[in-house]
XYZ file of C-alpha atoms in Angstrom:
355
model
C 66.864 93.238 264.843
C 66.041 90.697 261.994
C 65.632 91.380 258.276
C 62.188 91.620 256.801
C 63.736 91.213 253.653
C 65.112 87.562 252.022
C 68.572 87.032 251.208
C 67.537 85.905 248.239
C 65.965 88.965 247.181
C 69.040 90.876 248.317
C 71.373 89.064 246.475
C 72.537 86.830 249.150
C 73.780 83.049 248.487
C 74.886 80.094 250.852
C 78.037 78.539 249.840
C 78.628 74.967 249.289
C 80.721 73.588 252.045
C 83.737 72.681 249.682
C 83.566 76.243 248.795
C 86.521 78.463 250.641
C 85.974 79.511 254.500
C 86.885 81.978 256.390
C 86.643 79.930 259.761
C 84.896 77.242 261.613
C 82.657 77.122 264.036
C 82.417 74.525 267.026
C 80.502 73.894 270.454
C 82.750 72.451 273.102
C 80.939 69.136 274.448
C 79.511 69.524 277.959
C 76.859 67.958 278.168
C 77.279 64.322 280.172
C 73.374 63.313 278.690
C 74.655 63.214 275.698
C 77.017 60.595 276.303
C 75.662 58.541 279.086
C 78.276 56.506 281.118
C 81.021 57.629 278.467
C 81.941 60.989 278.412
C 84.959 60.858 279.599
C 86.828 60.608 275.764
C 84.805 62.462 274.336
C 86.923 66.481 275.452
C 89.734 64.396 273.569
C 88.561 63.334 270.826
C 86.332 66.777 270.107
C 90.226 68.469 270.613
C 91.722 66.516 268.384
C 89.149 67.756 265.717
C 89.735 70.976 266.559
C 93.433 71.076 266.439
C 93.237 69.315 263.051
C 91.309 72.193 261.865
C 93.163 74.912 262.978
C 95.930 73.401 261.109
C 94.231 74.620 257.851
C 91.557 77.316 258.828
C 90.619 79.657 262.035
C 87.969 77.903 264.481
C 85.775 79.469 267.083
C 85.022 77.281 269.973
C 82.012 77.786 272.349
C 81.843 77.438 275.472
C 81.127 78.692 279.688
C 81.701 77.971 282.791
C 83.799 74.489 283.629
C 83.462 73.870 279.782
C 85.150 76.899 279.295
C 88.110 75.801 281.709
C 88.353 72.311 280.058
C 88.094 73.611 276.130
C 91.476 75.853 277.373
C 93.055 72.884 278.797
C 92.653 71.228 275.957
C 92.908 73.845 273.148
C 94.046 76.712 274.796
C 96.655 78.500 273.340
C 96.506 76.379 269.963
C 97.720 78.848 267.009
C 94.378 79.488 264.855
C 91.804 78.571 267.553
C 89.356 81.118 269.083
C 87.511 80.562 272.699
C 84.657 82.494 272.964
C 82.232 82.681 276.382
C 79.533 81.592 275.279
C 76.651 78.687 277.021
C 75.397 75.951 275.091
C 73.183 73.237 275.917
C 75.139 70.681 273.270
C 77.821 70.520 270.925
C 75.513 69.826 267.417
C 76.398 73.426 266.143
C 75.803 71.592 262.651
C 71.708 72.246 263.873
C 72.090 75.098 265.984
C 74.152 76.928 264.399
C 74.261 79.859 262.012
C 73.993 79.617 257.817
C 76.481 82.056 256.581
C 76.363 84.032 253.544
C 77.924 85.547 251.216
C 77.338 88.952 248.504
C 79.361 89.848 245.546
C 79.867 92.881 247.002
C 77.683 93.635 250.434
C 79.258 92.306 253.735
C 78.369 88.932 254.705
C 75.290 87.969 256.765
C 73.832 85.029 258.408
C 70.479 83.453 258.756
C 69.456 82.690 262.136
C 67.023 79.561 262.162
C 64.821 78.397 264.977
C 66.021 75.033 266.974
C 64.156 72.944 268.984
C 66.259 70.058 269.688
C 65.373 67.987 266.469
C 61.849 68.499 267.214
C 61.872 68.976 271.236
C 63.766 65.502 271.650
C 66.486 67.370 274.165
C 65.059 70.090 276.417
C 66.618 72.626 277.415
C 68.305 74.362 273.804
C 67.462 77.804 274.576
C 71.151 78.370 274.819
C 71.924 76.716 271.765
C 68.785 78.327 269.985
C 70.650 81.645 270.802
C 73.687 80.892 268.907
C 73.412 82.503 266.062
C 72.044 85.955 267.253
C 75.295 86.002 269.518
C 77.573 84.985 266.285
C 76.079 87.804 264.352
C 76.527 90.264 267.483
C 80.382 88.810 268.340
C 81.110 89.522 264.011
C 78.858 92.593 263.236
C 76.985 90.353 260.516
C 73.359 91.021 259.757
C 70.617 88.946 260.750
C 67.964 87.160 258.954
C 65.229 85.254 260.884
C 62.753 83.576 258.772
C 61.186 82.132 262.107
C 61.258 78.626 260.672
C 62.669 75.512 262.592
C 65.472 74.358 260.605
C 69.097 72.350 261.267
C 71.965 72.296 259.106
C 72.034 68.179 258.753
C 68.903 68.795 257.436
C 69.856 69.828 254.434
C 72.403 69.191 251.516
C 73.546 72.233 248.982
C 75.495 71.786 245.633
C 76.046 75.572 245.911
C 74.723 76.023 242.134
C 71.241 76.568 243.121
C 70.232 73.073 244.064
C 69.501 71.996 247.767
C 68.831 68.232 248.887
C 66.487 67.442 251.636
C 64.149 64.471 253.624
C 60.362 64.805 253.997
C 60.693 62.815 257.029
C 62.374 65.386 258.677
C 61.873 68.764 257.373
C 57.378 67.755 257.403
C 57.748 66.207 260.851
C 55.068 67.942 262.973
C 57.391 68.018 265.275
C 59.120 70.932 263.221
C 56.839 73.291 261.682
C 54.013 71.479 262.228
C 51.625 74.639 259.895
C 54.036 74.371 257.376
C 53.962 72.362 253.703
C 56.401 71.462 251.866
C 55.667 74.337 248.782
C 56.093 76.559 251.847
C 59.118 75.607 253.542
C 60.549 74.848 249.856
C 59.813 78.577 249.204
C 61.524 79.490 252.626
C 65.001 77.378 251.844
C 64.898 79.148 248.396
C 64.665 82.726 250.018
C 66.771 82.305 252.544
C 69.688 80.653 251.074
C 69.298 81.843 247.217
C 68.522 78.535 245.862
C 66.550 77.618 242.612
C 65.330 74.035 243.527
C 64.663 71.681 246.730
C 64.889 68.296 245.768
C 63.034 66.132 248.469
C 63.501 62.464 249.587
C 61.618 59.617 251.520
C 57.781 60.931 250.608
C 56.534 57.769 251.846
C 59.570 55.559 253.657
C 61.895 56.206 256.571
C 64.558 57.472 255.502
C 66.610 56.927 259.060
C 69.381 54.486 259.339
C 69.618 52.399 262.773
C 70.756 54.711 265.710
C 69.334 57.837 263.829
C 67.522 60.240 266.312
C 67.042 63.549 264.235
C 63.963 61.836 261.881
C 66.881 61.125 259.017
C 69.168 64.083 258.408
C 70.356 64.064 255.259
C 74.263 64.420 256.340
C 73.872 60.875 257.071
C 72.579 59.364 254.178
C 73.998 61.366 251.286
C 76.469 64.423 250.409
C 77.107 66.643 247.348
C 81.358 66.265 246.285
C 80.790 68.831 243.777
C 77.779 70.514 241.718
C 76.512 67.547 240.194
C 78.167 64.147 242.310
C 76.468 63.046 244.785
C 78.157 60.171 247.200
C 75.649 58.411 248.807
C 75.362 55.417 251.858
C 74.368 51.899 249.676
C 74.006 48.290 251.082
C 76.889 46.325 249.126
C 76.313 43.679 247.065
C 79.379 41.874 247.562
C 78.203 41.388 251.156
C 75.929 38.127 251.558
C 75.942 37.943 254.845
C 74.792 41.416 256.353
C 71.442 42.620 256.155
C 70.312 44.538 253.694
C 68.796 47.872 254.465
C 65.604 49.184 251.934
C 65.837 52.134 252.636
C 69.430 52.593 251.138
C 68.428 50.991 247.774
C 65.496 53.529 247.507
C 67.922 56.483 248.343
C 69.984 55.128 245.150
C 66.805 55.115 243.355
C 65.311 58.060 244.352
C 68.745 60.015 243.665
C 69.273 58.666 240.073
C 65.640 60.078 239.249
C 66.419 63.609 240.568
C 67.922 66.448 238.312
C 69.894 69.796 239.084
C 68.741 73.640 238.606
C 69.990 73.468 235.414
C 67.747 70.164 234.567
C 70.703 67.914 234.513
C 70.902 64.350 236.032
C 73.287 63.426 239.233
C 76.227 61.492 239.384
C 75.446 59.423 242.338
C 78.835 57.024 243.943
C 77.665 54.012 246.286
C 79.936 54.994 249.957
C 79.656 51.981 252.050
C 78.259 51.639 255.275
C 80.871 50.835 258.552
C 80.512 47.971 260.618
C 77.709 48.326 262.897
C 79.147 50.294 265.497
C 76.649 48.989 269.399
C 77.313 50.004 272.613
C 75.252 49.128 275.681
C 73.382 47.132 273.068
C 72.336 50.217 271.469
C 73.061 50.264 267.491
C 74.755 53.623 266.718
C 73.998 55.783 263.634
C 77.737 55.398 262.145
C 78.033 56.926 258.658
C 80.902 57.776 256.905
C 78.523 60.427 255.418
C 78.915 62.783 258.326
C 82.585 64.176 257.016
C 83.358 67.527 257.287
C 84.737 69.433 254.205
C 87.463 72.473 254.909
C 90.208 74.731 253.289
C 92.500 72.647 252.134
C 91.273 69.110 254.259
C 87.833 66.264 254.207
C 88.046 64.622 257.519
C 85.998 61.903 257.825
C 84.958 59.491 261.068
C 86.274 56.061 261.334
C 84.770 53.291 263.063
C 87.636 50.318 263.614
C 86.777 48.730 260.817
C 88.305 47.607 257.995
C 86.108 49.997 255.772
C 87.629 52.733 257.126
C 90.878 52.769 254.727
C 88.739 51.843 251.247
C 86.300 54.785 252.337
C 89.475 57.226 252.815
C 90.935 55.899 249.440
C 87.273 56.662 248.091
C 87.484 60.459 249.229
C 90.969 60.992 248.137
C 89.504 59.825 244.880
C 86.768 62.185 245.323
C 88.733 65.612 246.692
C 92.693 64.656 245.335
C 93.247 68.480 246.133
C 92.412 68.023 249.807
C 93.522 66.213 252.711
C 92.051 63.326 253.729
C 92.257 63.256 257.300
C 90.392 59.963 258.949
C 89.570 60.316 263.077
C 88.841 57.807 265.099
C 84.649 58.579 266.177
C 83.494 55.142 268.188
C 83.521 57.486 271.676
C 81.812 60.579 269.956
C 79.022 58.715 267.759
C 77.540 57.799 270.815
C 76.137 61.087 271.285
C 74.343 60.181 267.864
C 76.460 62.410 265.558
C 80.287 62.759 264.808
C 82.479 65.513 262.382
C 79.874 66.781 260.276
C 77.317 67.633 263.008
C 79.788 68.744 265.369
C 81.009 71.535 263.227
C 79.707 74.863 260.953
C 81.684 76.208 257.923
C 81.609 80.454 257.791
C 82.133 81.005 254.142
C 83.893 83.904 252.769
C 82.388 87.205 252.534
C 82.352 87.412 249.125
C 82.245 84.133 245.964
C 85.499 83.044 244.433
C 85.291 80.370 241.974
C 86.715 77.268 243.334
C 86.605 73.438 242.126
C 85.398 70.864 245.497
């Protein structure tokens, strides 16, 4: 059954990402909607990002049925990866799936969220809303259910008590429509054992083109360690692409904020790819959306000649890690690449580590 009580009250915390894991957690692609007219690349590519992982860290695949079959096809067999049986209607488990956390000294836990689909955009997701009660059941892990609608690329955390968030999306009615933002602050606080939500976009949209999820943060800007920020900005140097508002107000808005501890961010400009169409659609490609592991950043590229300055960028950023770059053109069409695709489980219990 789910807690009554908050993590937060408990002694609970959620880890920053950069923070050492004891797996990851995916959701093998099935779903043709998704990718209308090109799914076909898409098992590949999601394999390839899985083996890459396993190469530093555990990973648990979901999946049923004919997905089931192809995910050991592709995967199966692979030294560090895990198939589990288990349906889902998508492979976001970024949104679906659970929060893990961790105790100085109590087992860890999870927090299972509502999902609706980025505000009922995608019916079905009852399978997918059902992910993390079967994750706690499949790892013994208690449960917390604050009965709040909430996805993962919704929210940024410096794991030092500061969390990073959009009022576009998180006070969409299409959310938690009798919720306000003291409230839900008050929820992420208690349920992940931060001090502070720092919100975004009060008045703008905060989306950039191809966004459908009401502008998750992943896309727009990331914590590198407690107090850096990198964040998507139009460049100056470039005269002859459009500018897009919304990215100088992000700078803006950013360079006003402080941490927990009242201290200002460190906020790095990370560029924008080439617009990235196809069927005339404009895709929401953003090099944002990398995914941070033991040992490894991968990051999507786009065929484009930002790709190499933006992996030179990270190594800058992480010069303990990997920098791993794969190639996301067939998998952004399903509006989301690395970062949404996957879920960090943190270790049981904190040891100090620098990003």
């Amino acid at each position: 059954m789910p807690e009554k009580q908050t993590p937060k009250s408990l002694g609970y915390r959620w880890p920053a990402e950069w923070e050492p894991h004891e797996a990851t957690w995916l959701s093998w692609p099935h779903n043709r909607d998704s990718w209308p007219g090109k799914f076909t690349p898409v098992p590949e590519v999601f394999a390839r990002f899985a083996r890459t992982i396993a190469a530093f860290e555990p990973v648990h695949i979901l999946a049923s049925g004919a997905a089931l079959e192809q995910a050991e096809q592709f995967v199966g067999g692979t030294a560090n990866i895990l198939l589990h049986e288990k349906g889902t209607n998508d492979c976001w488990i970024r949104d679906h799936g659970p929060w893990f956390l961790q105790h100085a000294h109590e087992p860890a836990a999870l927090v299972d969220w509502g999902y609706n689909a980025w505000g009922n955009k995608y019916p079905p997701f009852d399978l997918d809303n059902a992910v993390p009660e079967y994750v706690a059941l499949e790892l013994g892990m208690r449960r917390f259910s604050p009965g709040l609608v909430m996805e993962g690329g919704s929210i940024e955390n410096n794991g030092q008590g500061t969390l990073l968030v959009t009022s576009q999306c998180l006070l969409n009615p299409n959310r938690n429509p009798d919720l306000s933002r003291s409230e839900i602050s008050r929820m992420l606080s208690e349920y992940t054992g931060a001090d502070r939500v720092l919100w975004l976009f009060a008045a703008e949209d905060g989306s950039i083109p191809g966004d459908d999820t009401d502008a998750h943060i992943d896309q727009l800007a990331r914590f590198v360690t407690g107090d850096t920020l990198v964040a998507v900005a139009n460049d100056p140097a470039e005269q002859g692409r459009a500018r897009l508002p919304l990215l100088d107000t992000l700078q803006t808005q950013l360079k006003s904020l402080s941490d927990a501890q009242g201290q200002p961010f460190t906020v790095i400009p990370l560029p924008l790819p080439n617009p990235v169409f196809y069927e005339d659609q404009q895709l929401p490609a953003s090099y944002a959306n990398f995914y941070i592991g033991n040992g490894f950043l991968i990051y999507p590229t786009f065929r484009c000649a930002r790709d190499a300055s933006t992996g030179k960028l990270l190594k800058d950023l992480f010069p303990g890690r990997e920098i791993i770059g794969l190639d996301a053109v067939d998998l952004v069409w399903g509006l989301g690449a690395f970062h949404c695709a996957s879920m960090q489980q943190g270790l049981a219990h904190p040891r100090p580590v620098s990003a």
